CSV table of C-alpha atoms in Angstrom, one decimal:
chain,number,residue,atom,x,y,z
A,1,MET,CA,-0.2,0.1,-0.3
A,2,ASN,CA,1.5,3.3,-1.1
A,3,ALA,CA,1.9,5.9,1.7
A,4,PRO,CA,-1.2,8.5,0.6
A,5,ALA,CA,-3.5,5.5,0.8
A,6,SER,CA,-2.0,4.2,4.1
A,7,LYS,CA,-2.8,7.6,5.6
A,8,ARG,CA,-6.3,7.3,4.3
A,9,VAL,CA,-6.8,4.0,6.1
A,10,VAL,CA,-5.5,5.4,9.2
A,11,LEU,CA,-8.4,8.0,9.4
A,12,THR,CA,-11.0,5.7,9.2
A,13,HIS,CA,-10.9,4.2,12.5
A,14,PRO,CA,-10.2,5.5,16.5
A,15,LEU,CA,-7.3,2.8,16.6
A,16,GLY,CA,-5.6,4.8,13.6
A,17,TRP,CA,-6.1,7.9,15.3
A,18,ILE,CA,-4.7,6.7,18.5
A,19,ALA,CA,-1.4,5.3,16.1
A,20,SER,CA,-1.0,8.1,14.3
A,21,GLY,CA,-1.2,10.5,17.3
A,22,PHE,CA,-4.4,12.1,16.8
A,23,GLY,CA,-3.3,12.8,13.3
A,24,VAL,CA,0.7,14.0,14.3
A,25,GLY,CA,1.7,11.0,12.1
A,26,LEU,CA,0.6,12.6,9.5
A,27,ALA,CA,3.4,15.4,9.4
A,28,PRO,CA,4.8,15.3,6.0
A,29,TYR,CA,8.3,14.9,7.6
A,30,ALA,CA,9.9,14.3,10.9
A,31,ALA,CA,6.5,12.3,12.0
A,32,GLY,CA,8.8,10.7,15.2
A,33,THR,CA,10.0,14.0,16.5
A,34,PHE,CA,6.5,15.7,16.0
A,35,GLY,CA,5.0,12.8,18.0
A,36,SER,CA,7.4,13.2,20.5
A,37,LEU,CA,6.9,17.0,20.8
A,38,ALA,CA,3.3,16.2,21.0
A,39,ALA,CA,3.3,14.0,23.6
A,40,LEU,CA,5.0,17.0,25.8
A,41,LEU,CA,1.4,18.2,26.1
A,42,PRO,CA,-0.2,15.8,28.2
A,43,TRP,CA,2.9,15.0,29.8
A,44,TRP,CA,3.2,18.7,30.8
A,45,PHE,CA,-0.5,19.3,31.4
A,46,TRP,CA,-1.3,15.8,33.0
A,47,LEU,CA,1.0,13.2,33.7
A,48,ARG,CA,4.0,15.1,35.5
A,49,HIS,CA,1.1,15.6,37.9
A,50,LEU,CA,0.6,12.2,38.8
A,51,PRO,CA,2.0,9.8,42.0
A,52,LEU,CA,4.5,7.7,40.3
A,53,PRO,CA,2.5,4.2,40.8
A,54,TYR,CA,-0.6,6.1,38.7
A,55,TYR,CA,2.1,7.3,35.9
A,56,VAL,CA,3.6,3.7,35.6
A,57,GLY,CA,-0.1,2.8,35.4
A,58,ILE,CA,-1.2,5.0,33.1
A,59,VAL,CA,2.3,4.4,30.9
A,60,ALA,CA,1.7,0.6,31.0
A,61,LEU,CA,-1.9,1.1,29.7
A,62,ALA,CA,-1.0,3.9,26.9
A,63,PHE,CA,1.8,1.1,25.9
A,64,ALA,CA,-1.0,-1.8,25.8
A,65,LEU,CA,-3.2,0.8,23.8
A,66,GLY,CA,-0.3,1.2,21.4
A,67,VAL,CA,0.4,-2.4,20.7
A,68,TRP,CA,-3.5,-3.0,19.7
A,69,ALA,CA,-3.3,0.2,17.7
A,70,SER,CA,-0.1,-0.1,16.0
A,71,GLN,CA,-1.3,-3.8,15.1
A,72,TRP,CA,-4.4,-2.7,13.4
A,73,VAL,CA,-2.4,-0.4,11.3
A,74,ILE,CA,0.2,-3.1,10.3
A,75,ASP,CA,-2.8,-5.3,9.6
A,76,ARG,CA,-4.5,-2.8,7.3
A,77,THR,CA,-1.3,-0.9,5.7
A,78,ARG,CA,0.7,-4.2,5.4
A,79,ILE,CA,3.9,-2.1,6.4
A,80,GLU,CA,5.7,-3.6,9.1
A,81,ASP,CA,6.5,-0.2,10.8
A,82,PRO,CA,4.5,2.6,9.5
A,83,GLY,CA,5.9,6.1,9.7
A,84,VAL,CA,2.3,7.1,10.5
A,85,VAL,CA,2.4,5.3,13.7
A,86,VAL,CA,3.8,7.5,16.7
A,87,TRP,CA,1.9,7.1,19.8
A,88,ASP,CA,5.4,4.7,20.2
A,89,GLU,CA,6.8,7.9,20.4
A,90,PHE,CA,4.1,9.5,23.0
A,91,VAL,CA,5.1,6.4,25.5
A,92,GLY,CA,8.7,6.5,24.7
A,93,GLN,CA,8.8,9.9,25.9
A,94,TRP,CA,6.7,9.4,29.1
A,95,LEU,CA,8.9,6.9,30.1
A,96,ALA,CA,11.8,9.5,29.2
A,97,LEU,CA,10.4,12.4,31.5
A,98,ALA,CA,8.8,9.6,34.0
A,99,LEU,CA,11.5,10.6,36.7
A,100,ALA,CA,12.4,14.1,35.3
A,101,PRO,CA,13.5,16.7,37.9
A,102,ALA,CA,11.3,19.9,37.8
A,103,GLY,CA,12.6,22.8,35.1
A,104,TRP,CA,12.4,23.1,31.5
A,105,ILE,CA,16.0,22.6,30.8
A,106,TRP,CA,15.4,19.1,32.2
A,107,VAL,CA,12.3,18.9,29.8
A,108,ALA,CA,14.4,19.8,27.0
A,109,ALA,CA,17.5,17.1,28.2
A,110,GLY,CA,14.8,14.5,28.5
A,111,PHE,CA,13.2,14.7,24.9
A,112,ALA,CA,16.9,15.6,23.3
A,113,LEU,CA,17.9,12.4,24.9
A,114,PHE,CA,14.7,10.3,23.6
A,115,ARG,CA,14.9,11.5,20.2
A,116,LEU,CA,18.6,10.4,20.3
A,117,PHE,CA,18.3,7.2,21.7
A,118,ASP,CA,15.1,6.5,19.1
A,119,ILE,CA,17.1,7.4,16.3
A,120,TRP,CA,20.8,6.2,16.8
A,121,LYS,CA,19.1,2.9,18.4
A,122,PRO,CA,21.6,1.8,20.7
A,123,TRP,CA,21.4,-1.8,22.3
A,124,PRO,CA,19.2,-3.0,23.4
A,125,VAL,CA,16.8,-0.5,21.4
A,126,ARG,CA,18.6,-1.8,18.1
A,127,TRP,CA,18.0,-5.4,19.0
A,128,ALA,CA,13.9,-4.7,19.7
A,129,ASP,CA,13.9,-3.0,16.4
A,130,ARG,CA,15.3,-5.7,14.5
A,131,GLU,CA,13.9,-9.0,16.0
A,132,LEU,CA,10.4,-7.8,17.7
A,133,HIS,CA,7.6,-7.5,15.2
A,134,GLY,CA,3.8,-6.2,15.0
A,135,GLY,CA,1.9,-3.9,17.3
A,136,PHE,CA,4.8,-5.0,20.1
A,137,GLY,CA,7.7,-4.7,18.1
A,138,ALA,CA,6.7,-1.4,16.9
A,139,MET,CA,6.2,-0.3,20.7
A,140,ALA,CA,9.1,-1.9,22.3
A,141,ASP,CA,12.1,-0.4,20.7
A,142,ASP,CA,10.9,3.5,21.8
A,143,ALA,CA,9.8,2.2,25.3
A,144,LEU,CA,13.1,0.8,25.8
A,145,ALA,CA,14.7,4.2,23.9
A,146,GLY,CA,12.7,6.1,26.5
A,147,LEU,CA,14.2,3.8,29.5
A,148,LEU,CA,17.2,4.6,28.1
A,149,ALA,CA,16.6,8.3,28.4
A,150,CYS,CA,15.0,8.1,31.5
A,151,GLY,CA,18.2,6.6,33.1
A,152,CYS,CA,20.4,8.8,31.5
A,153,LEU,CA,18.6,12.1,32.5
A,154,GLN,CA,18.7,10.6,35.9
A,155,LEU,CA,22.5,10.4,35.8
A,156,LEU,CA,22.6,13.9,34.3
A,157,ALA,CA,20.5,15.2,37.5
A,158,ARG,CA,22.9,13.6,39.9
A,159,PHE,CA,26.0,14.5,38.9
A,160,VAL,CA,25.6,18.0,36.7
A,161,PRO,CA,24.3,20.6,39.3
A,162,LEU,CA,21.5,22.9,37.4
């Protein structure tokens, strides 16, 4: 299925809207970066205020929903990891910022670290990207990139006084 046709398919069902980050994945370029940026809005206005156990629960539910929604898009487009799917960026970004210290500089650092690990794909992100497939595979590599970014952000916060 060609790109314009796959984008039209996404808009036909609520799972497509979720997988595309409510349409953000339809950006003509850098859809992943736009997805990560869009993920900052619910994080800033809602998620960051939650107690950690609720935060983790919400992100786990978002991951599960993303597996379902991504698989729906993959089944309809017959593309293994369609660029229009950016819900994985939402979840990965939320994981990266899960323990972020207060302050815009930490949000920017978390954003940058997540994008770095999502694009560069160090181990185990690269392993997940190559070995895991379907909706779970589409979500897992970004979740791992988010966890790596979270860990690095914690190290920075510990050793770099700001």
